[in-house]
Short mmCIF file of C-alpha atoms in Angstrom, two decimals:
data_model
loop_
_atom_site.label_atom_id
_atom_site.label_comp_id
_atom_site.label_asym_id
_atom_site.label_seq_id
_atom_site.Cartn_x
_atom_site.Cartn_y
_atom_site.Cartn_z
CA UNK A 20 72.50 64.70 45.49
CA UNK A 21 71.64 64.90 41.96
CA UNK A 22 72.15 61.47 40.81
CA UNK A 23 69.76 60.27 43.27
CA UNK A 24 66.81 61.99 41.78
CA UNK A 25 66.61 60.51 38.60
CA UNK A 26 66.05 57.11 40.43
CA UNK A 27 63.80 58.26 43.13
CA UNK A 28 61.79 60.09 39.77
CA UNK A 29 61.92 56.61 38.22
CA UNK A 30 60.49 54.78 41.39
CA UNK A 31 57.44 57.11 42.07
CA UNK A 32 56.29 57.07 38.46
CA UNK A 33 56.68 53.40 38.41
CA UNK A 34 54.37 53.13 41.41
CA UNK A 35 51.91 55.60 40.19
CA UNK A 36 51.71 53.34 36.71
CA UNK A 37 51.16 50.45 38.60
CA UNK A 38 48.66 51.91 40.83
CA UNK A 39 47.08 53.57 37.71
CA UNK A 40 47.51 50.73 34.95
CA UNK A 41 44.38 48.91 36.51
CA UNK A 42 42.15 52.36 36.08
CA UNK A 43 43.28 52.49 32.79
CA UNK A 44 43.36 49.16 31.30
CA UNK A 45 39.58 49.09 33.11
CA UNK A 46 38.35 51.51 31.33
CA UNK A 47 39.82 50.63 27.67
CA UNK A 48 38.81 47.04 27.67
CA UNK A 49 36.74 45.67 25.08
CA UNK A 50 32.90 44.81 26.05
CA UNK A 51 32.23 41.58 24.70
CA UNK A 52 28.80 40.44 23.59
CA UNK A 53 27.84 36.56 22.45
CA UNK A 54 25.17 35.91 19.87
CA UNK A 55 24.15 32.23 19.96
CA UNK A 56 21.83 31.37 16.65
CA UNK A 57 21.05 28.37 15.39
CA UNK A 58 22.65 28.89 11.70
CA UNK A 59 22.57 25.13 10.98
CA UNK A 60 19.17 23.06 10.12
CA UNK A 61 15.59 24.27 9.71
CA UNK A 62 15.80 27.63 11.55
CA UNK A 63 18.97 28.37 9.46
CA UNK A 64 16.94 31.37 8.00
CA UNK A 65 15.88 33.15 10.66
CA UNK A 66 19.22 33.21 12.69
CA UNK A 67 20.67 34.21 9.37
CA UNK A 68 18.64 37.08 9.55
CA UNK A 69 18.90 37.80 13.40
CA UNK A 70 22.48 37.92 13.23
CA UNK A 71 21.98 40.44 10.03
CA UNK A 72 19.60 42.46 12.44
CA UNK A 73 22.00 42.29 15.22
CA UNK A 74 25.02 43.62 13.42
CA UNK A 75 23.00 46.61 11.06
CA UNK A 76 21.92 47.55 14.52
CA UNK A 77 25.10 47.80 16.46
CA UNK A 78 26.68 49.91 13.36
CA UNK A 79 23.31 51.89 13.28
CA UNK A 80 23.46 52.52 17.42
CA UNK A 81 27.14 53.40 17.11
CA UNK A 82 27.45 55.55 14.35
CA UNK A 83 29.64 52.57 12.39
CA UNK A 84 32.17 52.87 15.37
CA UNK A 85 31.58 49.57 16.77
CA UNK A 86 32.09 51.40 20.35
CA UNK A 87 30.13 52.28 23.93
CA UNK A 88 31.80 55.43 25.58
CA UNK A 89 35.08 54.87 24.05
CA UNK A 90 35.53 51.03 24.35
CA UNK A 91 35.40 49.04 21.54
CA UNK A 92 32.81 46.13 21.04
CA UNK A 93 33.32 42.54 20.38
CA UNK A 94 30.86 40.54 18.97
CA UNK A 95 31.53 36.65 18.90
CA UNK A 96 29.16 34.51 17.21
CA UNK A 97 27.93 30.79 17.94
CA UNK A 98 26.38 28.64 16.38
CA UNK A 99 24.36 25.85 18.80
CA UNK A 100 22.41 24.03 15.42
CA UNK A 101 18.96 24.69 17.48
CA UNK A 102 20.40 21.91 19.85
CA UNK A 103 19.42 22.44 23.82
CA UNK A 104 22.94 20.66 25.00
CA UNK A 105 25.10 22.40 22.32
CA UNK A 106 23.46 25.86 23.49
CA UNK A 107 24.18 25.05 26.89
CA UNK A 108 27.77 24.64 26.52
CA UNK A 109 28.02 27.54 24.48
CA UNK A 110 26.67 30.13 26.58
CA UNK A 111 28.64 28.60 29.28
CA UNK A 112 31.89 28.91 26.95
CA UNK A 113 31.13 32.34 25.91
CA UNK A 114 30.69 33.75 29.82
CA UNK A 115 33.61 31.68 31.14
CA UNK A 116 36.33 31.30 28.48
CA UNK A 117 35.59 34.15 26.13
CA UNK A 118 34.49 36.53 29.64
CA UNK A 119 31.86 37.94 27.37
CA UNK A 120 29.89 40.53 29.57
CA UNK A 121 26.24 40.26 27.90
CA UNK A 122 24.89 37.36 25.76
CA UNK A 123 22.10 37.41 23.43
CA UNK A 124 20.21 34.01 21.59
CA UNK A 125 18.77 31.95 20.19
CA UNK A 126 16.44 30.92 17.85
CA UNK A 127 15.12 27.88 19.09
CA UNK A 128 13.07 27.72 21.97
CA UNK A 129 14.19 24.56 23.44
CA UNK A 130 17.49 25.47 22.86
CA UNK A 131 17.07 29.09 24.32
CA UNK A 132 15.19 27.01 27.15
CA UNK A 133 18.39 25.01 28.15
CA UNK A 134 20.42 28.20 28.24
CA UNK A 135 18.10 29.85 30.86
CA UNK A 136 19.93 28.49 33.76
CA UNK A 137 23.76 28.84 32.60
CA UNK A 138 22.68 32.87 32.73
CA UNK A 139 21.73 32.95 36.25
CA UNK A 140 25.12 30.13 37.65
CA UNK A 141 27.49 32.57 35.58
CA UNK A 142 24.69 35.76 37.02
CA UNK A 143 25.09 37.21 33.44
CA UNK A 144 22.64 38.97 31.18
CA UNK A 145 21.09 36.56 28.66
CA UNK A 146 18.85 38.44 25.92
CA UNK A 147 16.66 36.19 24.35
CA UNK A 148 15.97 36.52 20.77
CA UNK A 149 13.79 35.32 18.81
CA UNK A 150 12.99 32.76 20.82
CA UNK A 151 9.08 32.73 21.55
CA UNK A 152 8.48 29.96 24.12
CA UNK A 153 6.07 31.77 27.00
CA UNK A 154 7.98 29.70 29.86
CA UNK A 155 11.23 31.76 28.95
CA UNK A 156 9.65 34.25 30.94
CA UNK A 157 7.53 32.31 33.24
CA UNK A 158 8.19 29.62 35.02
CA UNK A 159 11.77 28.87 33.81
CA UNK A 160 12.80 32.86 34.41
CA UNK A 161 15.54 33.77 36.50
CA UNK A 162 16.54 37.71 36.90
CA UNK A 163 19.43 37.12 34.45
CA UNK A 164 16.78 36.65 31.27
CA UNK A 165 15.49 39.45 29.35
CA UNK A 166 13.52 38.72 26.07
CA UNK A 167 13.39 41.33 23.31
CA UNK A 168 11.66 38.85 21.00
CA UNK A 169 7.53 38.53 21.91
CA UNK A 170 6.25 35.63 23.45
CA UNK A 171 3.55 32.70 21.93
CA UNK A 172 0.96 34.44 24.16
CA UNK A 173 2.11 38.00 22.84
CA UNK A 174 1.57 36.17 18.97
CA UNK A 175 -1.91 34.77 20.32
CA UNK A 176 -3.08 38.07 22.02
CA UNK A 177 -2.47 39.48 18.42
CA UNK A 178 -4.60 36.84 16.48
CA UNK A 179 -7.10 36.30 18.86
CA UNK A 180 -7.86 39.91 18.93
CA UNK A 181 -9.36 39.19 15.40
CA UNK A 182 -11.80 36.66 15.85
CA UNK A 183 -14.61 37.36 17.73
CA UNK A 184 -16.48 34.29 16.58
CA UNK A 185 -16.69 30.88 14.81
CA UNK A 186 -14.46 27.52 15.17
CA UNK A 187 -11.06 27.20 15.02
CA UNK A 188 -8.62 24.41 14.35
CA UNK A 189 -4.89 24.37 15.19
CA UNK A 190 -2.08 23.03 13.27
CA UNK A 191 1.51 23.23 14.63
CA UNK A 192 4.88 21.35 15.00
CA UNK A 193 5.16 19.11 18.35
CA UNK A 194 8.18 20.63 20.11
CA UNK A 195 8.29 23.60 22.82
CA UNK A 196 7.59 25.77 20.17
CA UNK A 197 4.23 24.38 19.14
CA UNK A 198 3.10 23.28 22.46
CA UNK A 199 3.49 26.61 23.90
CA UNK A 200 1.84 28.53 20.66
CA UNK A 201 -1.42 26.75 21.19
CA UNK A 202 -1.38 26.58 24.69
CA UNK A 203 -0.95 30.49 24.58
CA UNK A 204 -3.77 30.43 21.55
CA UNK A 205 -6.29 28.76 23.72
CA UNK A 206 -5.78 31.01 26.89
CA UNK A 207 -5.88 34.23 24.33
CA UNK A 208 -9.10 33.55 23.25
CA UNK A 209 -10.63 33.66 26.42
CA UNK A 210 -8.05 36.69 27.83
CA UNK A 211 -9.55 38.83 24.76
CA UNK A 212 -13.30 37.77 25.11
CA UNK A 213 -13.49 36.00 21.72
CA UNK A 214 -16.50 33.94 21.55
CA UNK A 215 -14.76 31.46 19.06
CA UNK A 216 -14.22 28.05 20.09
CA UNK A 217 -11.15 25.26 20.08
CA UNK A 218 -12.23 22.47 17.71
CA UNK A 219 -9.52 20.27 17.07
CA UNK A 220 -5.53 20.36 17.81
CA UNK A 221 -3.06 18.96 15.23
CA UNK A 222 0.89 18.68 16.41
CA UNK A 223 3.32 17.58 13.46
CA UNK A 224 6.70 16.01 13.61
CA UNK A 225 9.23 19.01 12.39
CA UNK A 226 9.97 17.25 9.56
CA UNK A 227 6.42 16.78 8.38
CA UNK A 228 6.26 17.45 4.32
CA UNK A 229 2.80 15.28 3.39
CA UNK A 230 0.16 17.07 5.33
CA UNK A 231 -3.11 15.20 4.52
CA UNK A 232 -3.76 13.12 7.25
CA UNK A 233 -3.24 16.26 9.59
CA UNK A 234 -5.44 18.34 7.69
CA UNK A 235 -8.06 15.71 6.72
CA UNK A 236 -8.44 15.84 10.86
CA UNK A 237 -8.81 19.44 10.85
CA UNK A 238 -11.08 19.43 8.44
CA UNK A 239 -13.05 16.55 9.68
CA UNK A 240 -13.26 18.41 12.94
CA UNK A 241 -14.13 21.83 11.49
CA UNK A 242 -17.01 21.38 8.94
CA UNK A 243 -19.91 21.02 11.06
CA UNK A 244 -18.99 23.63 13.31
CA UNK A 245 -20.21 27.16 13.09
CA UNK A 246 -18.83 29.87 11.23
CA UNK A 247 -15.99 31.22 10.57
CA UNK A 248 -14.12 27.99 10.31
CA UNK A 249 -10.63 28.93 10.53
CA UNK A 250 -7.84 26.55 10.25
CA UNK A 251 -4.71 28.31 12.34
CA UNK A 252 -1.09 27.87 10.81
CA UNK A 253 1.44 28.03 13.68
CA UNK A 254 4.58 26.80 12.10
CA UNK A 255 8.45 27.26 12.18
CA UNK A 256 10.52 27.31 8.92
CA UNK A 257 9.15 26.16 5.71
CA UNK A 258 5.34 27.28 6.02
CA UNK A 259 3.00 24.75 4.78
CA UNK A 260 0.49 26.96 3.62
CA UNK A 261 0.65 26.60 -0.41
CA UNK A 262 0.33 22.24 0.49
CA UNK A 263 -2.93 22.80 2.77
CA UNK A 264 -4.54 25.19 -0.26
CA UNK A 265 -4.09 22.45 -2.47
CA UNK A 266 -6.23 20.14 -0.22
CA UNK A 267 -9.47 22.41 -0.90
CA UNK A 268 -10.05 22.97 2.61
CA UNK A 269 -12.80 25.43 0.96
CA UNK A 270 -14.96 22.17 0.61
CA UNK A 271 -15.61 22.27 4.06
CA UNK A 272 -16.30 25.99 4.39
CA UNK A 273 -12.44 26.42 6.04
CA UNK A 274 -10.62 29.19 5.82
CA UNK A 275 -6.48 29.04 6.27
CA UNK A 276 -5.70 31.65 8.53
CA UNK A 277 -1.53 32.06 8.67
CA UNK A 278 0.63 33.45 11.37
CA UNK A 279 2.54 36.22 10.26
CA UNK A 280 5.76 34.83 8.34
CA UNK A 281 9.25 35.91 6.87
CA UNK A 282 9.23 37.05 3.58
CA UNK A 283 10.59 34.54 1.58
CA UNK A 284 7.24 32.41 2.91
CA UNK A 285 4.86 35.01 2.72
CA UNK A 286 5.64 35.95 -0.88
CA UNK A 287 4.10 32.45 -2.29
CA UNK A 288 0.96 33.86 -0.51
CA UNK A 289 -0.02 35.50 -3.64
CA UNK A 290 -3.52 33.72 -4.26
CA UNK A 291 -4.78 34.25 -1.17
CA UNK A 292 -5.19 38.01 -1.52
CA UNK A 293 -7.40 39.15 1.19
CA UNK A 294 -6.66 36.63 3.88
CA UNK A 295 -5.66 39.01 7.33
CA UNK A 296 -3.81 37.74 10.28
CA UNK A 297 -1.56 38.93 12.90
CA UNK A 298 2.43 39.84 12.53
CA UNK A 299 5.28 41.03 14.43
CA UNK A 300 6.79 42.83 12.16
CA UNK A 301 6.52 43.55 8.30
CA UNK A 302 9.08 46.15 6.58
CA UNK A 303 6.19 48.70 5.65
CA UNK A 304 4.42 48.69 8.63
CA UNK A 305 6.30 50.85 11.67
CA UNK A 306 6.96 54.27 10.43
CA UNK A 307 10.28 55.48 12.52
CA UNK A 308 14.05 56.97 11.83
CA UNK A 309 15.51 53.63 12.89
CA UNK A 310 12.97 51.64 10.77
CA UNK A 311 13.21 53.97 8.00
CA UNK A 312 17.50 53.39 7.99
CA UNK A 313 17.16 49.63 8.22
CA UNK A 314 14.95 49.08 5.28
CA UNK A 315 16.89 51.41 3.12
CA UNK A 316 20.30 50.29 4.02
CA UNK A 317 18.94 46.44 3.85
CA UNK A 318 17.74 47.50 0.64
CA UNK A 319 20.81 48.68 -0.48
CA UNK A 320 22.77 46.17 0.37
CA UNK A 321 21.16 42.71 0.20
CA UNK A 322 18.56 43.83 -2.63
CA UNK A 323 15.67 43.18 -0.94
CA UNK A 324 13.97 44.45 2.51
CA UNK A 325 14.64 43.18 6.15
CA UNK A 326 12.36 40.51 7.34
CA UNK A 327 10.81 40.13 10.89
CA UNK A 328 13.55 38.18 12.34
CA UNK A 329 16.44 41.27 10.97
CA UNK A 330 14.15 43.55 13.09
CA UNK A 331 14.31 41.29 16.09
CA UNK A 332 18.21 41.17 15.70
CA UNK A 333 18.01 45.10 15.48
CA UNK A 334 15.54 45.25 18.37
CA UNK A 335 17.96 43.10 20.89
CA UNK A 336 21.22 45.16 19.68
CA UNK A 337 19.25 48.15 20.78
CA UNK A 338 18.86 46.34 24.60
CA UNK A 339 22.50 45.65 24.32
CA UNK A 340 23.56 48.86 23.76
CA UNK A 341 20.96 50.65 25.84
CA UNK A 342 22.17 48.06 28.76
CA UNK A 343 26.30 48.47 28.28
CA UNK A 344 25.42 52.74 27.99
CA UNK A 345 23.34 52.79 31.50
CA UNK A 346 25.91 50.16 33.51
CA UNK A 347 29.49 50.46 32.08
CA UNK A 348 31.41 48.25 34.31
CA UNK A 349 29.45 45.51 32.87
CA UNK A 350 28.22 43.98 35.73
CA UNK A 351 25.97 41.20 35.63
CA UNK A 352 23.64 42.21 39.04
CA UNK A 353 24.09 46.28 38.20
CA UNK A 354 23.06 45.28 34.14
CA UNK A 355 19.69 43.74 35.61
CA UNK A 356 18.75 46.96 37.89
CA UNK A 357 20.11 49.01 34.88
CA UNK A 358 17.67 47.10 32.18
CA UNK A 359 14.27 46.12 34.58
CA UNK A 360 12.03 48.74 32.91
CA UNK A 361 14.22 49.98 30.28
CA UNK A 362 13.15 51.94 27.33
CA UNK A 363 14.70 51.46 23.79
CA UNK A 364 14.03 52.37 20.27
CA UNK A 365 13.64 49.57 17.99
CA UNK A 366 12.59 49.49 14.04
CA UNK A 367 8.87 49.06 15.65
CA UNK A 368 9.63 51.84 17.98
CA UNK A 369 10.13 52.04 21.67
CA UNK A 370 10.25 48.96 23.79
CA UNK A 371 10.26 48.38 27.45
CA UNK A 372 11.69 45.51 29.79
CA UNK A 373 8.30 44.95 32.14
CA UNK A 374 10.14 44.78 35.25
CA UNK A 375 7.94 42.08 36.38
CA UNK A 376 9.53 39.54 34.01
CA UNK A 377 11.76 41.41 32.01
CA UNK A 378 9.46 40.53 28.36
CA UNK A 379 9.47 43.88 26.13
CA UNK A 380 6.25 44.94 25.51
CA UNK A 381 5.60 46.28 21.96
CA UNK A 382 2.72 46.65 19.62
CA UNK A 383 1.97 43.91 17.05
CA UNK A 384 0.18 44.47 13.69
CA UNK A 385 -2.85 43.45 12.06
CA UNK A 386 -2.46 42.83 7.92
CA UNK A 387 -4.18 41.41 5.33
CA UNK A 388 -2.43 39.98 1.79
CA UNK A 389 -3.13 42.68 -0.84
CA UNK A 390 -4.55 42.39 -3.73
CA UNK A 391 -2.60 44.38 -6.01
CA UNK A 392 1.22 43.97 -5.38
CA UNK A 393 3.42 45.84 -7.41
CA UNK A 394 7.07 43.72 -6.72
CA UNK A 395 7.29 40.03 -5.04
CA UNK A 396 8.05 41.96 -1.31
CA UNK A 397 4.86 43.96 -1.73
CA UNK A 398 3.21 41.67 0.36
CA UNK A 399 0.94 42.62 3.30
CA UNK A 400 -1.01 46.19 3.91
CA UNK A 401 -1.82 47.17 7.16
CA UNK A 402 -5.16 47.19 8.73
CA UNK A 403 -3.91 48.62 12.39
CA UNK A 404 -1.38 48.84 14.47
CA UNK A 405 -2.32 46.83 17.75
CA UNK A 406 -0.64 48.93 20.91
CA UNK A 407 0.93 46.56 23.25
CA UNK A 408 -1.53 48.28 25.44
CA UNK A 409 -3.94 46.32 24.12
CA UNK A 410 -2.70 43.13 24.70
CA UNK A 411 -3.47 41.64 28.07
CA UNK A 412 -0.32 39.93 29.02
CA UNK A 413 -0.24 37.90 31.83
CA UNK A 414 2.92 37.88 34.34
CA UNK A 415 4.06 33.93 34.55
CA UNK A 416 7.17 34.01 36.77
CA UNK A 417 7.74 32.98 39.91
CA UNK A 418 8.94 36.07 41.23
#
């Protein structure tokens, strides 16, 4: 009798392995997140600093384990060049050959745009950041997108909360991006009660270096208007603030009013001291434990403090993590009940998915370009906080 036990042993623990092994293996596989950026051509910056953002946050979130509940996290990176067919086929490689089980990107909006619909055939979580375009969450949403980054109108709530009066003029790049910002600009004015009226609307090729003809139309369009004449910047990658100032707008009673910009931009700011406008994020501003970790570590490490776009990245690895922690098993349909109205700490404090059409809501800040500035990233000082409370933003989707 005895030799037949050690078989019979043999054969039930080999069918409890096999029965077990998918348990197991289940619960020990890696969770695999994409981050599509556009690390080639004129945004090169900002996904540079997204995917900085991105990983500071993950090792921040995890205590430098690089793991949710015990299984490890994979991070694969992409780079679509800000091109809408290349960030198409990426997303759609990262959810079907890498079986990535959240994806976050990217920094164009046309780009980000194009990748809308590959979420919701694959019926995968797509984060978007920093992407800004208001139609990410309007009428191109499906359930699939949720956008940690704010929106053009979220930008144009911000500014237009600070001009109550006068004449503006807008000058901006013509691509999604550009379109959208002024579009959202116009409607803002008239969402916050601002008295100040649309003059003149100048779109640029990307690639624009020579600005006089634009501005010599803003200006021609602004100088007999009432006062304040303000002459908005919206503009993507190399700011071309320093090139209008050396037109003299001031002979025609115009005032350059800038969108809030990373810091390599704003720093060449210096001789406008005084000049306020609206930002999304600025190092000094948000006063938090997370914040308060990223700018020393950044510090400490790259010699110089995180930018807006680092606090985006930070921002959207907090929705990643928050989202893997509240549905483990990584599924696409269970991730979108898990995240619609989520809460998570960010370096500007708590954000939450609006369930309406998954955009976080989040406070933005008014500055103005000080004075005195004791080192080249003592740039802005804060005038207030503006609570995303106050920010009237509309609900765009088709839902």
């Amino acid at each position: 009798m005895n030799h037949l036990i050690k078989p019979l042993s043999v054969a039930i623990l080999a069918a409890f392995a096999a029965t077990a092994a998918p348990t197991v293996l289940a619960q020990g596989k890696d969770l695999k997140v994409a981050l599509i950026a556009g690390k080639t051509g004129v945004m090169e910056a900002y996904a540079k600093e997204t995917e900085t953002g991105f990983m500071m946050g993950l090792e921040y979130l995890t205590g430098g384990k690089m793991e949710i509940n015990g299984r490890k996290l994979k991070v694969i990176v992409k780079d679509d060049q800000s091109k809408p067919d290349l960030g198409r086929t990426l997303l759609a490689e990262a959810y079907g050959d890498d079986q990535v089980d959240i994806a976050v990107g990217t920094t164009s909006s046309g780009s980000a745009l194009a990748m809308l619909p590959v979420a919701k055939e694959y019926r995968k979580v797509l984060i978007i950041e920093p992407a800004v375009a208001d139609a990410i969450t309007g009428d191109k949403w499906n359930k699939y997108i949720f956008r940690t980054a704010r929106s053009s109108m979220q930008d144009a709530l911000a500014a237009a909360s600070l001009l109550k009066q006068g004449s503006v003029g807008f000058l901006t790049q013509d691509y999604a991006f550009g379109r959208d910002a002024i579009k959202a600009g116009k409607e803002a004015l008239s969402a916050t009660g601002s008295k100040a009226k649309v003059v003149h609307e100048e779109y640029a090729p990307m690639t624009t270096t020579d600005f006089t003809a634009s501005a010599q139309r803003l200006f021609d369009a602004l100088k007999d208007k009432p006062q304040p004449r303000l002459l908005q910047i919206v503009w993507a990658g190399p700011n071309p603030m320093n090139k209008l100032a050396d037109l003299k707008p001031e002979r025609y009673g115009v005032l350059l009013s800038p969108g809030g910009n990373i810091l390599p931009v704003m720093k060449t700011w210096k001789n406008y001291a005084g000049t306020e406008g609206a930002i999304y994020y600025y190092y000094g501003f948000p006063k938090n434990k997370m914040n308060d970790w990223l700018v020393a570590e950044h510090t400490k490490r790259f010699k110089s403090p995180p930018d807006m776009f680092t606090a985006g990245g930070m921002a959207a690895a907090s929705a990643v993590f928050a989202a893997l922690s509240k549905a483990p098993n990584a599924n696409g349909d269970q991730m979108v009940a898990a995240m619609e109205g989520m809460s998570f700490e960010t370096p500007k404090g708590s954000m939450s998915f609006r369930k309406e059409d998954h955009q976080a809501l989040q406070p933005m800040y008014h500055f103005r370009i000080k004075k005195d500035q004791k080192n080249e990233w003592d740039i802005l000082e804060l005038v207030r906080e503006i609570p995303a409370s106050e920010l009237p933003l509309p609900v765009r989707n088709k839902r």
